[in-house]
Amino acid sequence: MADASYTTPAGEYDTQLGDYFALLKPRVMSLVVFTALVGLLAAPVTVHPVIAFSSILFVAIGAGASGALNMWWDADIDAVMQRTAKRPIPSGRVPAGEALSLGLALSGMAVMMLGLSANLLAAGLLAFTIFFYAVVYSMWLKRSTPQNIVIGGAAGAFPPVIGWVIATGSFSIEAWLMFALIFMWTPPHFWALALFMKSDYNDADVPMLTVTHGRRATRVHIVVYTILLALLAVGTGFTAIGGPLYLAMAVVLNALFLKGAVDIWRRDETQAEADSYKIEKKFFRLSLWYLFAHFGVILIEAMLRPFGMGGW
Amino acid sequence: MTFRPEHELHARRKGRNIGVGLMLGAFVVLVLALTFTKVTSGDFELPKAEEIAN
C-alpha cells in the first residue's frame, strides 16, 4: 500500500496534540469555564455534579471550537500582528483546513452534547454564542467597525448566562446582570491593550478605535465605559446575586479601576511612551483581576447562602 | 511468516495517537456516567408500552 498520501516529508513539522489544543484558546476557555461555572452555581437550583461537570465541559469545548474557527478566519491578520504571529496557523504548525474542520466538528459535538446533558435552551444559547463569535464578530464586525470590541464583547459575556440556563432552564435578570458585567468590561480591557500594543492593529488594518478615531479618543472611551461599568458593578451588589461581601469588594475594586481609567485619560502619548505605557499595562493587568474578583465573590456569596450567610 | 516493520509514522505520532485515544476513552466514560445519572434521577420515566407500539 502506498502511504505517501498520509506521511509528512522528512524534516517537515508534524502537528502535535498541543498545537490543536492551542487552537482552542485555552486562556479564553479558562475564563469561559470560570464564568459559566459561577452562573451555574449562583442559580437558585441545585444541579447533579455529573450533569454540572459535563455541561460546563461542553460549554468549554464549544468556546474552544469558536476559538479554532476564529483562528482559521483570522490567520491572515494573526500573521502580521506581533501578539498573535506565533499562533498555530500563522506559525505553520496547523494547516488552516484542519483548524476549520476541528472547529466545526467540536461546535456540533458540544452543542449536541449540551442539549443532552442539560437542556435545549442552553444548547441553543451555546450555538448562538459560537455563531456570534465566529461569524458576527470575527467575519463581520472585527474588520468593518471600530465598535467591533463593543458588540463582539457579547460573545464573551454569554457563558454565565449559559451556566444559569443549564441550572434553571430559563433566563432571569441575575443572569443578564452577569452578562452586562462582562459586556461592559470588555471594551476598556481591550482598548487598554490596543494602546500599548501600539502598531499591531495598524499593521493588520483592523479598525480598532486607536486606528480609526485616534489614541486620545480611545482614552476618553476607556474612562466613559469604566464609569458605566463601575455603576453597574456596584449596583449589582444590591441584587439577589450580590451581598455585603460583594458590595465591599466592588466598591474598593471599582474605585481602583476608575482611578486607573482616569490616569489613562489624563495622559498623552508623549507621557505614555516615556514610561513604556506603564499605566496602561497596569490597568490591563488590573482588568484581569477585576473580572476574576467580581465573579469569584458572586460565587462565594452563592456558596455561603446554604449556611444562612451570603446575599442580603 | 514475517511481520512488516512498523512504519516510522506510527512512532513519530505515538504521543498524538495515545492522546486522542485517551480523550475518546474519557468521552465514552463521561457519556456512560451522564446516562447513568439521567436514568437513575427521580424524574426519569420509561416510555409507556402503547407509546412504544405506536
CSV table of C-alpha atoms in Angstrom, one decimal:
chain,number,residue,atom,x,y,z
A,1,MET,CA,0.0,0.0,0.0
A,2,ALA,CA,1.3,3.4,-0.9
A,3,ASP,CA,1.3,5.5,2.2
A,4,ALA,CA,2.8,8.7,0.7
A,5,SER,CA,-0.5,10.4,1.0
A,6,TYR,CA,-0.6,10.5,4.7
A,7,THR,CA,3.1,10.9,5.6
A,8,THR,CA,4.9,14.1,6.3
A,9,PRO,CA,8.1,14.6,4.3
A,10,ALA,CA,11.2,14.2,6.4
A,11,GLY,CA,12.1,17.5,8.1
A,12,GLU,CA,8.6,18.9,8.0
A,13,TYR,CA,6.8,19.6,11.2
A,14,ASP,CA,4.3,17.0,12.4
A,15,THR,CA,1.3,18.7,14.2
A,16,GLN,CA,1.2,17.8,17.8
A,17,LEU,CA,-1.8,17.4,20.1
A,18,GLY,CA,-0.7,20.6,22.0
A,19,ASP,CA,-1.0,22.5,18.7
A,20,TYR,CA,-4.6,21.5,18.3
A,21,PHE,CA,-5.2,22.4,21.9
A,22,ALA,CA,-3.6,25.9,21.4
A,23,LEU,CA,-6.2,26.4,18.6
A,24,LEU,CA,-8.9,26.3,21.3
A,25,LYS,CA,-7.5,29.4,23.0
A,26,PRO,CA,-7.0,27.7,26.4
A,27,ARG,CA,-6.8,31.0,28.3
A,28,VAL,CA,-10.1,32.3,27.0
A,29,MET,CA,-11.5,28.8,27.6
A,30,SER,CA,-10.5,29.0,31.3
A,31,LEU,CA,-12.3,32.3,31.6
A,32,VAL,CA,-15.4,30.8,30.0
A,33,VAL,CA,-15.3,27.8,32.3
A,34,PHE,CA,-15.0,30.1,35.4
A,35,THR,CA,-17.8,32.5,34.4
A,36,ALA,CA,-20.1,29.7,33.2
A,37,LEU,CA,-19.5,27.8,36.5
A,38,VAL,CA,-20.3,30.9,38.5
A,39,GLY,CA,-23.5,31.3,36.5
A,40,LEU,CA,-24.4,27.7,37.2
A,41,LEU,CA,-23.6,27.8,40.9
A,42,ALA,CA,-25.2,31.2,41.6
A,43,ALA,CA,-28.5,30.0,40.2
A,44,PRO,CA,-31.1,29.0,42.9
A,45,VAL,CA,-31.3,25.4,41.6
A,46,THR,CA,-29.0,22.5,42.6
A,47,VAL,CA,-27.6,20.6,39.7
A,48,HIS,CA,-26.3,17.0,39.9
A,49,PRO,CA,-22.4,17.2,40.0
A,50,VAL,CA,-22.0,14.8,36.9
A,51,ILE,CA,-24.5,16.9,34.9
A,52,ALA,CA,-22.8,20.2,36.1
A,53,PHE,CA,-19.3,18.9,35.2
A,54,SER,CA,-20.3,17.5,31.8
A,55,SER,CA,-22.3,20.6,30.9
A,56,ILE,CA,-19.5,23.0,31.8
A,57,LEU,CA,-17.1,20.8,29.8
A,58,PHE,CA,-19.3,21.0,26.7
A,59,VAL,CA,-19.6,24.8,27.1
A,60,ALA,CA,-15.7,24.9,27.3
A,61,ILE,CA,-15.4,22.7,24.2
A,62,GLY,CA,-17.9,25.0,22.4
A,63,ALA,CA,-15.9,28.0,23.4
A,64,GLY,CA,-12.7,26.3,22.2
A,65,ALA,CA,-14.3,25.4,18.9
A,66,SER,CA,-15.3,29.0,18.3
A,67,GLY,CA,-11.7,30.0,19.1
A,68,ALA,CA,-10.5,27.5,16.4
A,69,LEU,CA,-12.9,29.0,13.9
A,70,ASN,CA,-11.7,32.5,14.8
A,71,MET,CA,-8.1,31.4,14.2
A,72,TRP,CA,-9.0,29.9,10.9
A,73,TRP,CA,-10.7,33.0,9.7
A,74,ASP,CA,-8.2,35.5,11.1
A,75,ALA,CA,-5.0,33.6,10.1
A,76,ASP,CA,-4.0,36.4,7.7
A,77,ILE,CA,-4.2,39.2,10.3
A,78,ASP,CA,-2.8,37.0,13.1
A,79,ALA,CA,0.3,36.6,10.9
A,80,VAL,CA,1.1,40.3,10.8
A,81,MET,CA,0.3,41.0,14.5
A,82,GLN,CA,3.2,40.6,16.9
A,83,ARG,CA,0.9,39.3,19.7
A,84,THR,CA,-0.7,36.6,17.5
A,85,ALA,CA,2.1,35.7,15.0
A,86,LYS,CA,3.0,32.6,17.0
A,87,ARG,CA,-0.5,31.1,16.9
A,88,PRO,CA,-0.7,27.6,15.4
A,89,ILE,CA,-1.9,28.6,11.9
A,90,PRO,CA,0.3,31.6,11.1
A,91,SER,CA,3.4,29.8,12.5
A,92,GLY,CA,2.6,26.8,10.2
A,93,ARG,CA,2.1,24.2,12.9
A,94,VAL,CA,-1.5,23.5,11.9
A,95,PRO,CA,-2.9,23.7,8.4
A,96,ALA,CA,-5.8,26.1,8.1
A,97,GLY,CA,-8.2,23.5,6.8
A,98,GLU,CA,-7.6,21.3,9.8
A,99,ALA,CA,-8.5,24.2,12.1
A,100,LEU,CA,-11.7,24.7,10.2
A,101,SER,CA,-12.6,21.0,10.4
A,102,LEU,CA,-11.8,20.8,14.1
A,103,GLY,CA,-13.8,24.0,14.9
A,104,LEU,CA,-16.9,22.8,13.0
A,105,ALA,CA,-16.7,19.2,14.4
A,106,LEU,CA,-16.3,20.4,18.0
A,107,SER,CA,-19.0,23.0,17.7
A,108,GLY,CA,-21.5,20.4,16.5
A,109,MET,CA,-20.5,17.9,19.2
A,110,ALA,CA,-20.5,20.5,22.0
A,111,VAL,CA,-24.0,21.9,21.2
A,112,MET,CA,-25.5,18.4,20.7
A,113,MET,CA,-24.0,17.0,23.9
A,114,LEU,CA,-25.0,20.1,25.9
A,115,GLY,CA,-28.6,19.6,24.7
A,116,LEU,CA,-28.4,16.0,26.0
A,117,SER,CA,-26.7,16.8,29.3
A,118,ALA,CA,-28.6,20.0,30.3
A,119,ASN,CA,-31.4,21.3,28.1
A,120,LEU,CA,-32.2,22.6,24.6
A,121,LEU,CA,-32.3,26.3,25.7
A,122,ALA,CA,-28.7,26.1,27.0
A,123,ALA,CA,-27.6,24.2,23.8
A,124,GLY,CA,-29.3,26.8,21.6
A,125,LEU,CA,-27.6,29.6,23.5
A,126,LEU,CA,-24.2,27.9,23.1
A,127,ALA,CA,-24.8,27.5,19.4
A,128,PHE,CA,-25.8,31.2,19.1
A,129,THR,CA,-22.6,32.2,21.1
A,130,ILE,CA,-20.4,30.2,18.7
A,131,PHE,CA,-22.2,31.8,15.7
A,132,PHE,CA,-21.9,35.2,17.2
A,133,TYR,CA,-18.1,34.9,17.9
A,134,ALA,CA,-17.2,33.1,14.7
A,135,VAL,CA,-19.5,34.9,12.2
A,136,VAL,CA,-20.8,38.1,13.7
A,137,TYR,CA,-17.6,39.2,15.5
A,138,SER,CA,-14.7,37.5,13.5
A,139,MET,CA,-16.1,37.6,10.0
A,140,TRP,CA,-18.1,40.8,10.1
A,141,LEU,CA,-17.5,43.3,12.9
A,142,LYS,CA,-13.8,42.9,13.5
A,143,ARG,CA,-12.8,44.1,10.1
A,144,SER,CA,-15.5,46.6,9.5
A,145,THR,CA,-16.2,48.8,12.5
A,146,PRO,CA,-14.4,50.3,15.5
A,147,GLN,CA,-17.4,49.1,17.6
A,148,ASN,CA,-16.0,45.5,16.9
A,149,ILE,CA,-14.9,45.0,20.5
A,150,VAL,CA,-18.1,46.6,22.0
A,151,ILE,CA,-20.7,44.5,20.1
A,152,GLY,CA,-18.4,41.5,19.8
A,153,GLY,CA,-17.9,41.5,23.6
A,154,ALA,CA,-21.3,39.9,23.8
A,155,ALA,CA,-19.8,36.6,22.7
A,156,GLY,CA,-17.6,36.5,25.8
A,157,ALA,CA,-20.5,37.7,28.0
A,158,PHE,CA,-22.8,34.7,27.3
A,159,PRO,CA,-21.1,31.9,29.3
A,160,PRO,CA,-22.5,32.9,32.8
A,161,VAL,CA,-26.0,33.1,31.1
A,162,ILE,CA,-25.5,29.6,29.7
A,163,GLY,CA,-24.4,28.4,33.1
A,164,TRP,CA,-27.5,29.9,34.7
A,165,VAL,CA,-29.7,28.3,31.9
A,166,ILE,CA,-28.1,24.9,32.5
A,167,ALA,CA,-29.3,25.0,36.1
A,168,THR,CA,-32.7,26.7,35.7
A,169,GLY,CA,-33.7,26.1,32.1
A,170,SER,CA,-34.8,29.7,31.8
A,171,PHE,CA,-33.4,33.3,31.7
A,172,SER,CA,-33.5,35.8,34.6
A,173,ILE,CA,-32.4,39.3,35.5
A,174,GLU,CA,-29.5,38.0,37.5
A,175,ALA,CA,-28.1,36.1,34.6
A,176,TRP,CA,-28.3,39.2,32.4
A,177,LEU,CA,-26.6,41.3,35.1
A,178,MET,CA,-23.6,38.9,34.9
A,179,PHE,CA,-23.8,39.2,31.1
A,180,ALA,CA,-23.7,43.0,31.4
A,181,LEU,CA,-20.7,42.9,33.7
A,182,ILE,CA,-18.6,41.1,31.1
A,183,PHE,CA,-20.1,43.1,28.2
A,184,MET,CA,-19.2,46.5,29.8
A,185,TRP,CA,-15.8,45.2,31.0
A,186,THR,CA,-14.6,44.0,27.6
A,187,PRO,CA,-14.1,47.4,25.8
A,188,PRO,CA,-11.9,49.1,28.4
A,189,HIS,CA,-9.9,45.9,28.8
A,190,PHE,CA,-9.2,45.6,25.0
A,191,TRP,CA,-8.7,49.3,24.4
A,192,ALA,CA,-6.0,49.4,27.1
A,193,LEU,CA,-4.4,46.5,25.3
A,194,ALA,CA,-4.7,48.4,21.9
A,195,LEU,CA,-3.0,51.4,23.4
A,196,PHE,CA,0.2,49.6,24.4
A,197,MET,CA,0.3,47.0,21.6
A,198,LYS,CA,0.9,50.1,19.6
A,199,SER,CA,1.4,49.1,15.9
A,200,ASP,CA,-0.3,45.7,15.9
A,201,TYR,CA,-3.8,46.8,14.9
A,202,ASN,CA,-2.4,49.4,12.5
A,203,ASP,CA,-0.2,46.7,10.8
A,204,ALA,CA,-3.1,44.3,10.5
A,205,ASP,CA,-5.5,47.0,9.2
A,206,VAL,CA,-8.0,46.1,11.9
A,207,PRO,CA,-10.3,49.2,12.6
A,208,MET,CA,-9.7,49.4,16.3
A,209,LEU,CA,-10.7,52.6,18.0
A,210,THR,CA,-7.0,53.6,18.3
A,211,VAL,CA,-6.7,53.3,14.5
A,212,THR,CA,-10.0,54.9,13.4
A,213,HIS,CA,-10.5,57.6,16.0
A,214,GLY,CA,-7.1,58.1,17.4
A,215,ARG,CA,-5.5,57.4,20.8
A,216,ARG,CA,-6.9,60.5,22.5
A,217,ALA,CA,-10.5,59.3,21.7
A,218,THR,CA,-9.6,55.8,22.9
A,219,ARG,CA,-8.5,57.2,26.3
A,220,VAL,CA,-11.8,59.1,26.6
A,221,HIS,CA,-13.8,56.0,25.7
A,222,ILE,CA,-11.9,54.0,28.3
A,223,VAL,CA,-12.9,56.4,31.1
A,224,VAL,CA,-16.5,56.7,29.9
A,225,TYR,CA,-17.0,52.9,29.8
A,226,THR,CA,-15.3,52.4,33.1
A,227,ILE,CA,-17.7,54.9,34.8
A,228,LEU,CA,-20.7,53.0,33.4
A,229,LEU,CA,-19.1,49.7,34.3
A,230,ALA,CA,-18.5,50.9,37.9
A,231,LEU,CA,-22.1,52.0,38.3
A,232,LEU,CA,-23.3,48.6,37.0
A,233,ALA,CA,-20.8,46.6,39.1
A,234,VAL,CA,-21.6,48.4,42.4
A,235,GLY,CA,-25.3,48.4,41.6
A,236,THR,CA,-25.2,44.6,41.1
A,237,GLY,CA,-24.2,44.4,44.8
A,238,PHE,CA,-27.8,45.2,45.8
A,239,THR,CA,-29.4,42.4,43.7
A,240,ALA,CA,-30.0,38.7,44.5
A,241,ILE,CA,-26.5,37.7,43.3
A,242,GLY,CA,-24.8,40.4,45.4
A,243,GLY,CA,-24.4,40.8,49.1
A,244,PRO,CA,-22.3,42.6,51.7
A,245,LEU,CA,-19.1,40.9,50.7
A,246,TYR,CA,-19.6,41.5,47.0
A,247,LEU,CA,-20.6,45.2,47.7
A,248,ALA,CA,-17.4,45.8,49.8
A,249,MET,CA,-15.2,44.2,47.1
A,250,ALA,CA,-17.0,46.0,44.3
A,251,VAL,CA,-16.6,49.5,45.9
A,252,VAL,CA,-12.9,49.0,46.5
A,253,LEU,CA,-12.0,47.4,43.2
A,254,ASN,CA,-14.2,49.8,41.1
A,255,ALA,CA,-12.5,52.8,42.9
A,256,LEU,CA,-9.1,51.4,41.9
A,257,PHE,CA,-10.3,50.7,38.3
A,258,LEU,CA,-11.8,54.2,38.0
A,259,LYS,CA,-8.5,55.7,39.2
A,260,GLY,CA,-6.6,53.7,36.6
A,261,ALA,CA,-9.0,54.8,33.8
A,262,VAL,CA,-8.7,58.5,34.9
A,263,ASP,CA,-4.9,58.1,35.0
A,264,ILE,CA,-5.1,56.8,31.4
A,265,TRP,CA,-7.4,59.6,30.4
A,266,ARG,CA,-5.1,62.3,31.8
A,267,ARG,CA,-2.0,61.1,29.9
A,268,ASP,CA,-1.0,61.8,26.4
A,269,GLU,CA,1.1,59.7,24.1
A,270,THR,CA,4.4,61.5,24.9
A,271,GLN,CA,4.0,60.7,28.6
A,272,ALA,CA,2.9,57.1,27.8
A,273,GLU,CA,5.8,56.5,25.6
A,274,ALA,CA,8.2,57.9,28.1
A,275,ASP,CA,7.4,55.2,30.6
A,276,SER,CA,6.6,52.5,28.1
A,277,TYR,CA,2.9,52.6,28.7
A,278,LYS,CA,3.3,51.7,32.4
A,279,ILE,CA,-0.1,53.0,33.4
A,280,GLU,CA,-2.0,51.3,30.5
A,281,LYS,CA,-0.3,48.0,31.2
A,282,LYS,CA,-1.1,48.3,34.9
A,283,PHE,CA,-4.8,49.0,34.1
A,284,PHE,CA,-4.8,46.0,31.7
A,285,ARG,CA,-3.5,43.7,34.4
A,286,LEU,CA,-5.9,45.1,37.0
A,287,SER,CA,-8.8,44.4,34.5
A,288,LEU,CA,-8.0,40.7,34.6
A,289,TRP,CA,-8.1,40.7,38.4
A,290,TYR,CA,-11.2,42.8,38.3
A,291,LEU,CA,-13.3,40.3,36.4
A,292,PHE,CA,-11.9,37.4,38.4
A,293,ALA,CA,-12.7,39.1,41.7
A,294,HIS,CA,-16.3,40.1,40.8
A,295,PHE,CA,-17.3,36.6,39.6
A,296,GLY,CA,-15.3,35.0,42.4
A,297,VAL,CA,-17.2,36.9,45.1
A,298,ILE,CA,-20.5,36.2,43.4
A,299,LEU,CA,-19.6,32.6,43.7
A,300,ILE,CA,-18.6,33.0,47.4
A,301,GLU,CA,-21.9,34.7,48.2
A,302,ALA,CA,-23.7,31.8,46.5
A,303,MET,CA,-21.7,29.2,48.4
A,304,LEU,CA,-22.4,30.9,51.7
A,305,ARG,CA,-26.2,31.0,51.2
A,306,PRO,CA,-26.9,27.4,52.3
A,307,PHE,CA,-25.3,28.3,55.6
A,308,GLY,CA,-27.5,31.3,56.2
A,309,MET,CA,-24.8,33.7,55.2
A,310,GLY,CA,-24.1,35.4,51.9
A,311,GLY,CA,-26.6,37.6,50.0
A,312,TRP,CA,-28.9,40.1,51.7
B,1,MET,CA,5.9,-15.6,8.0
B,2,THR,CA,7.4,-12.2,8.6
B,3,PHE,CA,5.8,-9.1,10.1
B,4,ARG,CA,6.2,-5.9,8.2
B,5,PRO,CA,8.4,-3.5,10.2
B,6,GLU,CA,6.3,-0.7,11.8
B,7,HIS,CA,6.2,2.5,9.7
B,8,GLU,CA,8.2,5.3,11.3
B,9,LEU,CA,5.0,7.4,11.1
B,10,HIS,CA,3.5,5.3,13.9
B,11,ALA,CA,6.5,6.0,16.2
B,12,ARG,CA,6.5,9.7,15.3
B,13,ARG,CA,2.8,10.1,16.0
B,14,LYS,CA,2.7,7.9,19.0
B,15,GLY,CA,2.1,10.7,21.5
B,16,ARG,CA,-0.6,12.2,19.4
B,17,ASN,CA,-2.4,8.9,18.9
B,18,ILE,CA,-2.2,8.0,22.6
B,19,GLY,CA,-3.6,11.4,23.4
B,20,VAL,CA,-6.5,11.1,21.0
B,21,GLY,CA,-7.2,7.5,22.3
B,22,LEU,CA,-7.3,8.7,25.9
B,23,MET,CA,-9.7,11.6,25.0
B,24,LEU,CA,-12.0,9.2,23.2
B,25,GLY,CA,-11.9,6.9,26.2
B,26,ALA,CA,-12.7,9.7,28.6
B,27,PHE,CA,-15.6,10.8,26.4
B,28,VAL,CA,-17.1,7.3,26.5
B,29,VAL,CA,-16.8,7.2,30.3
B,30,LEU,CA,-18.4,10.6,30.5
B,31,VAL,CA,-21.4,9.6,28.3
B,32,LEU,CA,-21.7,6.5,30.4
B,33,ALA,CA,-21.7,8.5,33.7
B,34,LEU,CA,-24.1,11.0,32.2
B,35,THR,CA,-26.5,8.3,31.0
B,36,PHE,CA,-26.4,6.5,34.4
B,37,THR,CA,-27.1,9.8,36.2
B,38,LYS,CA,-30.0,10.6,34.0
B,39,VAL,CA,-31.7,7.2,34.2
B,40,THR,CA,-31.3,7.0,38.0
B,41,SER,CA,-32.6,10.5,38.6
B,42,GLY,CA,-36.1,10.8,40.1
B,43,ASP,CA,-37.7,12.5,37.1
B,44,PHE,CA,-36.7,9.8,34.5
B,45,GLU,CA,-39.7,7.8,33.1
B,46,LEU,CA,-39.5,4.8,30.8
B,47,PRO,CA,-41.8,5.2,27.7
B,48,LYS,CA,-45.1,3.5,28.1
B,49,ALA,CA,-45.9,0.3,26.2
B,50,GLU,CA,-48.5,1.9,23.9
B,51,GLU,CA,-46.1,4.7,23.0
B,52,ILE,CA,-43.5,2.1,22.0
B,53,ALA,CA,-46.2,0.2,20.0
B,54,ASN,CA,-47.1,3.4,18.1
